[in-house]
Structure formats: C-alpha cells, structure tokens
Amino acid sequence: MSVFINIILVIVGFVLLIKGADFLVNGASSLAKRFNVSDIAIGLTVVAMGTSAPELVVNIISGSVPNEGADGLMTHDIVFGNIIGSNIFNIFLILGISSVIYPLTVQRNALWKEIPYSLIATFIFFFLVNDVMFLGAESNQLTTVDSLVLIVMFGGFLTYIFMNLTRNPEESDMVEDIEIYSSVKTTVMIVLGIAGLIFGGQMIVKNAVEIATIFNVSEKLIGLTILAAGTSLPELATSAVAAFQKKSDLAVGNIVGSNIFNLLLVIGATGLVHAPLGYPSSLNLDLYFVMGGTFMLFIFMFTFAKYKLDRAEGLIYLIGFVVYMYILFEREGYGYGLFF
C-alpha cells in the first residue's frame, strides 16, 4: 500500500473518529434527556467525556500494539505520546490561538482549583510512570494500581465539578440546550457514533504505524504529532469558536478540563485494559513542557491584566509551541531533514 493511501486513510479515520464522537454525544445526550437526567449532569458526563473519546479510543486500540524499546522492554509509545502530545497541543497551540483571537478571562475557581489540580495530576502521573527514577526499579511501567489511582483522582475531579455547579447554578449556562430525538434516530446516532469511533480509531492507528514504518519514523513521534494533533481537533474547534463568541470561560475550561480528562481518565482507562504499560523515559522532556505550560497559565493570570490570558501571553504560548516542535524533531534525530 502506498504512503499516499495511508495518509488518506488516516484523514478518513480522523473524520470518522470526530463525527463518531459527535454522533455519540448527541445521541447519548438525547437518550439521557428522555430519562429526565439534568442538563448539568449530561454536560459533566456525556458531553465532557465525548471530547476525550478520540484520545480514549485511539489509546485503547494502540495499547494492544506495543513495540520493543532500546532496552528490549515492551513500550507503548503511541499510548503515552498521544496523550502527552495532546496536552501540549491543548496548552501551547490551542490556548495560544484562542487567546490571540480574543483575550481569555479565567474565573477564580479555575485559577485556584482547576489549574492547580491539572498541575498536580501531571506531577502524580510523572511519579507513577517513572519507577526507575523514584523506586529504583528496572523499568518504567504504569501498573493496574497506578491506573486505579488515576481513575480515583478523576472521580474526585468530577465530584468537585458537579458540586461546584450545584452551588453555582448560573454556571450551568455553559451547557447548551439538549435536543431530544426520536427513539429510532437516537439509537441510530449512538450505533453510528460507536461504529465511527471504533473503525476510525482502527484506521488511524493501523495506518499511522504503517507510515512510521515506511519513513522509519518512531511511533513515539507519530503519537506526539499526528495522533496528538488529530485527536485534539475537537478541543481546537470548541475553544476557537468559544473565543470568537467571546465565551472565554468555556475556552479555558475546555482546555484545562480536557488535559485532566486525558491524563486521569484516558490513561487510567487504557491502563486498566492493557496494564502494565511500558513507559519510555524519553517522554519526560515532553511532560516537563506540559508542567511548564500549565504553570505558565497560572502565572499569566497575574501579569498584564489580572485573571486574563492576553494576546501577548497567547503569542508566548505559540512561540513555545514552535520551540517544542523544534526540540522534538531534533531529539528524534530528524531536524530539518524531515521537511527538506
């Protein structure tokens, strides 16, 4: 199969993946509404998790395709590369673009609770996967116990969000009116959504690995770039539209929440299915970027206009993204040779 066909199939896979998530969210939301589930609860569960569905499906499928690392141990470069790369895209590229479009205001809750929780989640994930560094083990692995820790932390975050919306019902305005479809249409949308996620995810992983093989590109690089960018498309679309509509709380909350969902829910669920997952320590540099970008978001709230991500700060994020991409390709041994 030619590389051109592989690329086309990856694109088709992303279309199926994203439309599948959209269909599943709308169908499941309609079903939940039929059973009188509140809009807030639907927004916190079905809709919120729907934006992480692309990463979750790609990771579950990728988890069954480990590769042998330099030390002879089985690693899961795509699994971790996809999530860490997605979080870097979310912070540096998507927040950067969104704040350049329109300065983003951040609520006090997000500043003092959600952003720090995202940073804490990253630190704990860093500790859990670096067994060699912290425990003196022979290899780095995400075990079933580690995965349960992440899932429990995710449950705690979900509880906090629900309690916060219960105390501040005006914030539930962020949840759009949910349309109720007929029983047949609801069923068809859910079935098509699940099918799109499964087949789209399989097409992406299979053809991305083949492209990596053809060009002798590491699966880690594929995960950090192509898969990370593709699975971040829902977040990019949501945040960009929110910025254009000057709904800054939605833009920032979408990114911070997505990063927490990715690290805790997606990695945690993937670990429960495929544990133990071999973690390549070379990805620590990428995790440092995630930590640094999240910490920068906290610091930016006290520079220039308070509680706001200004255009200048968004530009800093975009410059940081370019620097990261340069370091990434240099580290993987491609440099400018990948483009010329």
mmCIF file of C-alpha atoms in Angstrom:
data_model
loop_
_atom_site.group_PDB
_atom_site.id
_atom_site.type_symbol
_atom_site.label_atom_id
_atom_site.label_comp_id
_atom_site.label_asym_id
_atom_site.label_seq_id
_atom_site.Cartn_x
_atom_site.Cartn_y
_atom_site.Cartn_z
ATOM 1 C CA MET A 1 0.000 0.000 0.000
ATOM 2 C CA SER A 2 1.414 3.414 -0.967
ATOM 3 C CA VAL A 3 2.051 6.054 1.676
ATOM 4 C CA PHE A 4 -0.442 8.341 -0.096
ATOM 5 C CA ILE A 5 -3.237 5.847 0.559
ATOM 6 C CA ASN A 6 -2.092 5.512 4.186
ATOM 7 C CA ILE A 7 -2.316 9.281 4.640
ATOM 8 C CA ILE A 8 -5.782 9.392 3.046
ATOM 9 C CA LEU A 9 -6.954 6.586 5.344
ATOM 10 C CA VAL A 10 -5.585 8.429 8.410
ATOM 11 C CA ILE A 11 -7.568 11.525 7.378
ATOM 12 C CA VAL A 12 -10.689 9.430 6.797
ATOM 13 C CA GLY A 13 -10.103 7.808 10.183
ATOM 14 C CA PHE A 14 -9.987 11.192 11.914
ATOM 15 C CA VAL A 15 -13.228 12.240 10.190
ATOM 16 C CA LEU A 16 -14.922 9.023 11.344
ATOM 17 C CA LEU A 17 -13.465 9.435 14.835
ATOM 18 C CA ILE A 18 -14.584 13.038 15.337
ATOM 19 C CA LYS A 19 -18.007 12.617 13.704
ATOM 20 C CA GLY A 20 -18.458 9.389 15.652
ATOM 21 C CA ALA A 21 -17.799 11.237 18.920
ATOM 22 C CA ASP A 22 -20.233 13.961 17.852
ATOM 23 C CA PHE A 23 -22.962 11.442 16.972
ATOM 24 C CA LEU A 24 -22.423 9.503 20.186
ATOM 25 C CA VAL A 25 -22.578 12.644 22.346
ATOM 26 C CA ASN A 26 -25.762 13.918 20.687
ATOM 27 C CA GLY A 27 -27.448 10.510 20.716
ATOM 28 C CA ALA A 28 -26.472 9.716 24.303
ATOM 29 C CA SER A 29 -27.473 13.218 25.448
ATOM 30 C CA SER A 30 -30.879 12.780 23.823
ATOM 31 C CA LEU A 31 -31.286 9.378 25.497
ATOM 32 C CA ALA A 32 -30.293 10.772 28.899
ATOM 33 C CA LYS A 33 -32.683 13.695 28.492
ATOM 34 C CA ARG A 34 -35.508 11.232 27.778
ATOM 35 C CA PHE A 35 -34.877 9.749 31.240
ATOM 36 C CA ASN A 36 -35.027 13.239 32.789
ATOM 37 C CA VAL A 37 -31.313 13.499 33.511
ATOM 38 C CA SER A 38 -30.395 17.154 34.153
ATOM 39 C CA ASP A 39 -28.509 19.194 31.557
ATOM 40 C CA ILE A 40 -25.693 19.745 34.066
ATOM 41 C CA ALA A 41 -25.211 16.025 34.681
ATOM 42 C CA ILE A 42 -25.239 15.327 30.938
ATOM 43 C CA GLY A 43 -22.711 18.084 30.333
ATOM 44 C CA LEU A 44 -20.406 16.729 33.036
ATOM 45 C CA THR A 45 -20.533 13.159 31.809
ATOM 46 C CA VAL A 46 -21.618 12.502 28.235
ATOM 47 C CA VAL A 47 -20.583 15.806 26.645
ATOM 48 C CA ALA A 48 -17.364 16.301 28.612
ATOM 49 C CA MET A 49 -16.186 12.735 28.090
ATOM 50 C CA GLY A 50 -17.194 12.945 24.439
ATOM 51 C CA THR A 51 -14.381 15.431 23.750
ATOM 52 C CA SER A 52 -11.930 12.901 25.174
ATOM 53 C CA ALA A 53 -13.449 9.993 23.224
ATOM 54 C CA PRO A 54 -10.982 10.315 20.285
ATOM 55 C CA GLU A 55 -7.958 10.042 22.618
ATOM 56 C CA LEU A 56 -9.590 7.216 24.583
ATOM 57 C CA VAL A 57 -10.425 5.092 21.522
ATOM 58 C CA VAL A 58 -7.040 5.638 19.870
ATOM 59 C CA ASN A 59 -5.285 4.738 23.134
ATOM 60 C CA ILE A 60 -7.332 1.604 23.803
ATOM 61 C CA ILE A 61 -6.521 0.375 20.280
ATOM 62 C CA SER A 62 -2.873 1.486 20.472
ATOM 63 C CA GLY A 63 -2.452 -0.273 23.815
ATOM 64 C CA SER A 64 -2.635 -3.613 22.041
ATOM 65 C CA VAL A 65 0.223 -2.629 19.707
ATOM 66 C CA PRO A 66 3.338 -2.375 21.924
ATOM 67 C CA ASN A 67 6.834 -2.060 20.456
ATOM 68 C CA GLU A 68 10.245 -3.076 21.710
ATOM 69 C CA GLY A 69 12.288 -0.272 23.264
ATOM 70 C CA ALA A 70 16.035 0.206 23.159
ATOM 71 C CA ASP A 71 16.429 -1.802 26.364
ATOM 72 C CA GLY A 72 14.493 -4.736 24.933
ATOM 73 C CA LEU A 73 11.436 -3.993 27.067
ATOM 74 C CA MET A 74 7.992 -3.583 25.557
ATOM 75 C CA THR A 75 6.855 0.058 25.493
ATOM 76 C CA HIS A 76 3.674 1.796 24.438
ATOM 77 C CA ASP A 77 4.995 4.911 22.749
ATOM 78 C CA ILE A 78 1.776 5.752 20.913
ATOM 79 C CA VAL A 79 -0.361 5.461 24.055
ATOM 80 C CA PHE A 80 1.674 7.923 26.095
ATOM 81 C CA GLY A 81 2.805 10.046 23.148
ATOM 82 C CA ASN A 82 -0.793 10.631 22.062
ATOM 83 C CA ILE A 83 -1.919 11.929 25.475
ATOM 84 C CA ILE A 84 1.177 13.943 26.360
ATOM 85 C CA GLY A 85 1.259 15.384 22.855
ATOM 86 C CA SER A 86 -2.461 16.228 23.016
ATOM 87 C CA ASN A 87 -1.957 18.104 26.285
ATOM 88 C CA ILE A 88 0.943 20.070 24.776
ATOM 89 C CA PHE A 89 -1.187 20.919 21.732
ATOM 90 C CA ASN A 90 -4.026 21.959 24.058
ATOM 91 C CA ILE A 91 -1.928 24.288 26.216
ATOM 92 C CA PHE A 92 0.528 25.850 23.787
ATOM 93 C CA LEU A 93 -1.264 25.755 20.424
ATOM 94 C CA ILE A 94 -4.987 25.854 21.211
ATOM 95 C CA LEU A 95 -4.819 28.252 24.175
ATOM 96 C CA GLY A 96 -2.332 30.328 22.196
ATOM 97 C CA ILE A 97 -4.590 30.576 19.135
ATOM 98 C CA SER A 98 -7.723 31.170 21.225
ATOM 99 C CA SER A 99 -6.204 33.979 23.300
ATOM 100 C CA VAL A 100 -4.784 35.661 20.200
ATOM 101 C CA ILE A 101 -8.294 35.608 18.707
ATOM 102 C CA TYR A 102 -9.740 37.154 21.879
ATOM 103 C CA PRO A 103 -8.185 37.642 25.366
ATOM 104 C CA LEU A 104 -9.484 34.908 27.659
ATOM 105 C CA THR A 105 -10.853 35.672 31.118
ATOM 106 C CA VAL A 106 -10.378 32.976 33.766
ATOM 107 C CA GLN A 107 -12.668 32.520 36.763
ATOM 108 C CA ARG A 108 -11.218 32.409 40.276
ATOM 109 C CA ASN A 109 -12.295 28.764 40.705
ATOM 110 C CA ALA A 110 -10.344 27.763 37.612
ATOM 111 C CA LEU A 111 -7.311 29.759 38.773
ATOM 112 C CA TRP A 112 -7.107 28.471 42.335
ATOM 113 C CA LYS A 113 -8.540 24.963 41.940
ATOM 114 C CA GLU A 114 -8.745 23.556 38.406
ATOM 115 C CA ILE A 115 -5.413 24.778 37.016
ATOM 116 C CA PRO A 116 -3.517 23.631 40.160
ATOM 117 C CA TYR A 117 -5.354 20.280 40.030
ATOM 118 C CA SER A 118 -4.229 19.838 36.435
ATOM 119 C CA LEU A 119 -0.649 20.547 37.516
ATOM 120 C CA ILE A 120 -0.912 18.146 40.476
ATOM 121 C CA ALA A 121 -2.360 15.446 38.200
ATOM 122 C CA THR A 122 0.631 15.851 35.866
ATOM 123 C CA PHE A 123 3.111 15.581 38.758
ATOM 124 C CA ILE A 124 1.405 12.446 40.107
ATOM 125 C CA PHE A 125 1.347 10.884 36.636
ATOM 126 C CA PHE A 126 5.070 11.737 36.326
ATOM 127 C CA PHE A 127 5.737 9.976 39.635
ATOM 128 C CA LEU A 128 3.654 6.909 38.781
ATOM 129 C CA VAL A 129 5.349 6.196 35.435
ATOM 130 C CA ASN A 130 8.956 6.885 36.498
ATOM 131 C CA ASP A 131 9.623 3.763 38.551
ATOM 132 C CA VAL A 132 13.323 3.760 37.693
ATOM 133 C CA MET A 133 13.808 7.336 38.902
ATOM 134 C CA PHE A 134 11.769 7.154 42.112
ATOM 135 C CA LEU A 135 11.688 3.461 43.088
ATOM 136 C CA GLY A 136 14.926 2.155 41.619
ATOM 137 C CA ALA A 137 13.018 -0.374 39.502
ATOM 138 C CA GLU A 138 14.461 -1.969 36.377
ATOM 139 C CA SER A 139 11.843 -0.485 34.054
ATOM 140 C CA ASN A 140 9.150 2.185 33.922
ATOM 141 C CA GLN A 141 5.594 0.856 33.916
ATOM 142 C CA LEU A 142 2.071 2.065 34.517
ATOM 143 C CA THR A 143 0.520 -0.761 36.523
ATOM 144 C CA THR A 144 -3.092 -1.592 37.299
ATOM 145 C CA VAL A 145 -2.711 0.025 40.733
ATOM 146 C CA ASP A 146 -1.289 3.178 39.113
ATOM 147 C CA SER A 147 -4.252 3.247 36.733
ATOM 148 C CA LEU A 148 -6.698 2.936 39.633
ATOM 149 C CA VAL A 149 -5.009 5.909 41.332
ATOM 150 C CA LEU A 150 -5.604 7.990 38.191
ATOM 151 C CA ILE A 151 -9.241 6.859 37.933
ATOM 152 C CA VAL A 152 -9.875 7.708 41.610
ATOM 153 C CA MET A 153 -8.360 11.164 41.061
ATOM 154 C CA PHE A 154 -10.619 11.607 38.044
ATOM 155 C CA GLY A 155 -13.633 10.661 40.147
ATOM 156 C CA GLY A 156 -12.604 13.287 42.687
ATOM 157 C CA PHE A 157 -12.343 15.939 39.960
ATOM 158 C CA LEU A 158 -15.746 15.023 38.540
ATOM 159 C CA THR A 159 -17.269 15.257 42.036
ATOM 160 C CA TYR A 160 -15.734 18.702 42.546
ATOM 161 C CA ILE A 161 -17.110 19.977 39.221
ATOM 162 C CA PHE A 162 -20.589 18.642 39.969
ATOM 163 C CA MET A 163 -20.622 20.165 43.468
ATOM 164 C CA ASN A 164 -19.349 23.468 42.091
ATOM 165 C CA LEU A 165 -22.131 23.639 39.504
ATOM 166 C CA THR A 166 -24.673 22.695 42.162
ATOM 167 C CA ARG A 167 -23.512 25.606 44.327
ATOM 168 C CA ASN A 168 -23.355 27.966 41.351
ATOM 169 C CA PRO A 169 -26.271 27.016 39.066
ATOM 170 C CA GLU A 170 -25.698 30.099 36.882
ATOM 171 C CA GLU A 171 -22.537 28.448 35.576
ATOM 172 C CA SER A 172 -24.656 25.686 34.073
ATOM 173 C CA ASP A 173 -25.479 28.124 31.267
ATOM 174 C CA MET A 174 -22.343 26.748 29.609
ATOM 175 C CA VAL A 175 -24.346 23.589 28.854
ATOM 176 C CA GLU A 176 -26.270 24.126 25.640
ATOM 177 C CA ASP A 177 -29.911 23.116 25.237
ATOM 178 C CA ILE A 178 -30.088 19.413 24.508
ATOM 179 C CA GLU A 179 -32.287 18.294 21.637
ATOM 180 C CA ILE A 180 -34.431 15.190 22.096
ATOM 181 C CA TYR A 181 -34.592 12.971 19.014
ATOM 182 C CA SER A 182 -36.982 10.135 18.213
ATOM 183 C CA SER A 183 -36.164 6.703 19.608
ATOM 184 C CA VAL A 184 -35.090 5.428 16.170
ATOM 185 C CA LYS A 185 -32.868 8.434 15.441
ATOM 186 C CA THR A 186 -31.332 8.296 18.917
ATOM 187 C CA THR A 187 -30.494 4.592 18.503
ATOM 188 C CA VAL A 188 -29.055 5.127 15.016
ATOM 189 C CA MET A 189 -26.893 8.034 16.214
ATOM 190 C CA ILE A 190 -25.492 6.040 19.137
ATOM 191 C CA VAL A 191 -24.765 2.980 16.947
ATOM 192 C CA LEU A 192 -23.174 5.089 14.210
ATOM 193 C CA GLY A 193 -21.209 7.035 16.817
ATOM 194 C CA ILE A 194 -19.746 3.893 18.365
ATOM 195 C CA ALA A 195 -19.015 2.429 14.918
ATOM 196 C CA GLY A 196 -17.307 5.655 13.827
ATOM 197 C CA LEU A 197 -15.128 5.693 16.934
ATOM 198 C CA ILE A 198 -14.103 2.051 16.589
ATOM 199 C CA PHE A 199 -13.458 1.937 12.839
ATOM 200 C CA GLY A 200 -11.966 5.428 12.770
ATOM 201 C CA GLY A 201 -9.616 4.601 15.624
ATOM 202 C CA GLN A 202 -8.517 1.350 13.986
ATOM 203 C CA MET A 203 -7.855 3.103 10.663
ATOM 204 C CA ILE A 204 -5.795 5.821 12.347
ATOM 205 C CA VAL A 205 -3.608 3.532 14.443
ATOM 206 C CA LYS A 206 -3.039 0.939 11.695
ATOM 207 C CA ASN A 207 -2.114 3.462 9.010
ATOM 208 C CA ALA A 208 -0.144 5.756 11.325
ATOM 209 C CA VAL A 209 2.056 2.802 12.305
ATOM 210 C CA GLU A 210 2.497 1.896 8.616
ATOM 211 C CA ILE A 211 3.509 5.482 7.809
ATOM 212 C CA ALA A 212 6.002 5.394 10.666
ATOM 213 C CA THR A 213 7.448 2.161 9.273
ATOM 214 C CA ILE A 214 7.697 3.482 5.700
ATOM 215 C CA PHE A 215 9.514 6.676 6.726
ATOM 216 C CA ASN A 216 11.417 4.982 9.543
ATOM 217 C CA VAL A 217 9.806 7.436 11.964
ATOM 218 C CA SER A 218 9.392 6.398 15.595
ATOM 219 C CA GLU A 219 5.896 5.586 16.820
ATOM 220 C CA LYS A 220 6.609 7.982 19.696
ATOM 221 C CA LEU A 221 6.972 10.864 17.215
ATOM 222 C CA ILE A 222 3.796 9.788 15.408
ATOM 223 C CA GLY A 223 1.924 9.804 18.714
ATOM 224 C CA LEU A 224 3.297 13.204 19.757
ATOM 225 C CA THR A 225 2.459 14.864 16.438
ATOM 226 C CA ILE A 226 -0.040 13.309 14.012
ATOM 227 C CA LEU A 227 -2.200 11.480 16.556
ATOM 228 C CA ALA A 228 -1.949 14.253 19.150
ATOM 229 C CA ALA A 229 -2.954 16.915 16.621
ATOM 230 C CA GLY A 230 -5.779 14.837 15.167
ATOM 231 C CA THR A 231 -7.338 13.846 18.477
ATOM 232 C CA SER A 232 -7.092 17.480 19.689
ATOM 233 C CA LEU A 233 -9.284 18.736 16.831
ATOM 234 C CA PRO A 234 -12.500 18.731 18.958
ATOM 235 C CA GLU A 235 -10.785 20.893 21.600
ATOM 236 C CA LEU A 236 -9.388 23.236 18.929
ATOM 237 C CA ALA A 237 -12.797 23.686 17.304
ATOM 238 C CA THR A 238 -14.582 24.202 20.637
ATOM 239 C CA SER A 239 -12.049 26.685 22.032
ATOM 240 C CA ALA A 240 -11.647 28.676 18.804
ATOM 241 C CA VAL A 241 -15.420 29.042 18.398
ATOM 242 C CA ALA A 242 -15.754 29.965 22.091
ATOM 243 C CA ALA A 243 -13.057 32.630 21.657
ATOM 244 C CA PHE A 244 -14.770 34.062 18.563
ATOM 245 C CA GLN A 245 -18.020 34.196 20.546
ATOM 246 C CA LYS A 246 -16.137 35.769 23.496
ATOM 247 C CA LYS A 247 -17.101 32.883 25.799
ATOM 248 C CA SER A 248 -13.684 32.846 27.436
ATOM 249 C CA ASP A 249 -14.683 30.708 30.437
ATOM 250 C CA LEU A 250 -15.681 27.935 28.056
ATOM 251 C CA ALA A 251 -12.438 28.201 26.067
ATOM 252 C CA VAL A 252 -10.110 27.968 29.087
ATOM 253 C CA GLY A 253 -12.266 25.469 30.981
ATOM 254 C CA ASN A 254 -12.420 23.225 27.921
ATOM 255 C CA ILE A 255 -8.627 23.025 27.714
ATOM 256 C CA VAL A 256 -7.888 22.603 31.427
ATOM 257 C CA GLY A 257 -10.672 20.030 31.755
ATOM 258 C CA SER A 258 -9.542 18.165 28.648
ATOM 259 C CA ASN A 259 -5.978 17.871 29.959
ATOM 260 C CA ILE A 260 -7.264 16.468 33.258
ATOM 261 C CA PHE A 261 -9.572 14.040 31.411
ATOM 262 C CA ASN A 262 -6.679 12.922 29.189
ATOM 263 C CA LEU A 263 -4.214 12.212 31.986
ATOM 264 C CA LEU A 264 -6.614 10.735 34.517
ATOM 265 C CA LEU A 265 -9.475 9.140 32.567
ATOM 266 C CA VAL A 266 -7.905 8.184 29.234
ATOM 267 C CA ILE A 267 -4.555 6.957 30.567
ATOM 268 C CA GLY A 268 -6.256 5.406 33.601
ATOM 269 C CA ALA A 269 -8.813 3.516 31.497
ATOM 270 C CA THR A 270 -6.154 2.408 28.997
ATOM 271 C CA GLY A 271 -4.018 1.127 31.859
ATOM 272 C CA LEU A 272 -6.896 -0.855 33.330
ATOM 273 C CA VAL A 273 -7.420 -2.570 29.967
ATOM 274 C CA HIS A 274 -3.789 -3.130 28.944
ATOM 275 C CA ALA A 275 -1.657 -2.844 32.125
ATOM 276 C CA PRO A 276 1.217 -2.968 32.570
ATOM 277 C CA LEU A 277 2.079 -0.238 30.065
ATOM 278 C CA GLY A 278 5.775 0.285 29.411
ATOM 279 C CA TYR A 279 6.658 3.987 29.672
ATOM 280 C CA PRO A 280 9.654 5.397 27.710
ATOM 281 C CA SER A 281 11.604 7.786 29.954
ATOM 282 C CA SER A 282 12.469 9.919 26.914
ATOM 283 C CA LEU A 283 8.919 11.310 27.163
ATOM 284 C CA ASN A 284 9.823 13.028 30.446
ATOM 285 C CA LEU A 285 11.036 16.057 28.488
ATOM 286 C CA ASP A 286 7.582 16.334 26.905
ATOM 287 C CA LEU A 287 5.981 16.047 30.352
ATOM 288 C CA TYR A 288 8.165 18.932 31.514
ATOM 289 C CA PHE A 289 6.598 21.017 28.756
ATOM 290 C CA VAL A 290 3.113 20.053 29.988
ATOM 291 C CA MET A 291 4.042 21.029 33.555
ATOM 292 C CA GLY A 292 5.711 24.245 32.407
ATOM 293 C CA GLY A 293 2.799 25.240 30.185
ATOM 294 C CA THR A 294 0.268 24.624 32.965
ATOM 295 C CA PHE A 295 2.351 26.581 35.478
ATOM 296 C CA MET A 296 2.690 29.418 32.938
ATOM 297 C CA LEU A 297 -1.107 29.575 32.699
ATOM 298 C CA PHE A 298 -1.245 30.139 36.458
ATOM 299 C CA ILE A 299 1.481 32.827 36.342
ATOM 300 C CA PHE A 300 -0.110 34.589 33.360
ATOM 301 C CA MET A 301 -3.175 35.288 35.486
ATOM 302 C CA PHE A 302 -1.119 37.822 37.469
ATOM 303 C CA THR A 303 0.689 39.514 34.596
ATOM 304 C CA PHE A 304 -0.700 42.288 32.386
ATOM 305 C CA ALA A 305 -4.480 42.174 33.016
ATOM 306 C CA LYS A 306 -5.295 40.083 36.108
ATOM 307 C CA TYR A 307 -7.296 36.866 35.645
ATOM 308 C CA LYS A 308 -6.907 37.142 31.870
ATOM 309 C CA LEU A 309 -4.816 35.427 29.196
ATOM 310 C CA ASP A 310 -3.859 38.320 26.910
ATOM 311 C CA ARG A 311 -2.838 38.260 23.261
ATOM 312 C CA ALA A 312 0.819 38.799 24.200
ATOM 313 C CA GLU A 313 0.709 35.780 26.505
ATOM 314 C CA GLY A 314 -1.035 33.769 23.777
ATOM 315 C CA LEU A 315 1.816 34.700 21.447
ATOM 316 C CA ILE A 316 4.301 33.433 24.048
ATOM 317 C CA TYR A 317 2.437 30.118 24.051
ATOM 318 C CA LEU A 318 2.619 29.912 20.247
ATOM 319 C CA ILE A 319 6.359 30.654 20.314
ATOM 320 C CA GLY A 320 6.716 27.975 22.987
ATOM 321 C CA PHE A 321 4.914 25.506 20.706
ATOM 322 C CA VAL A 322 7.318 26.243 17.834
ATOM 323 C CA VAL A 323 10.278 25.778 20.203
ATOM 324 C CA TYR A 324 8.834 22.478 21.430
ATOM 325 C CA MET A 325 8.345 21.161 17.884
ATOM 326 C CA TYR A 326 11.938 22.112 17.005
ATOM 327 C CA ILE A 327 13.289 20.341 20.108
ATOM 328 C CA LEU A 328 11.071 17.317 19.412
ATOM 329 C CA PHE A 329 12.318 16.783 15.850
ATOM 330 C CA GLU A 330 15.925 17.435 16.872
ATOM 331 C CA ARG A 331 15.640 14.921 19.712
ATOM 332 C CA GLU A 332 14.190 12.281 17.436
ATOM 333 C CA GLY A 333 17.112 12.801 15.045
ATOM 334 C CA TYR A 334 15.253 14.382 12.141
ATOM 335 C CA GLY A 335 15.906 18.101 12.439
ATOM 336 C CA TYR A 336 15.182 19.987 9.260
ATOM 337 C CA GLY A 337 15.816 16.845 7.244
ATOM 338 C CA LEU A 338 12.231 15.775 7.846
ATOM 339 C CA PHE A 339 10.982 18.777 5.890
ATOM 340 C CA PHE A 340 13.678 19.321 3.205
#
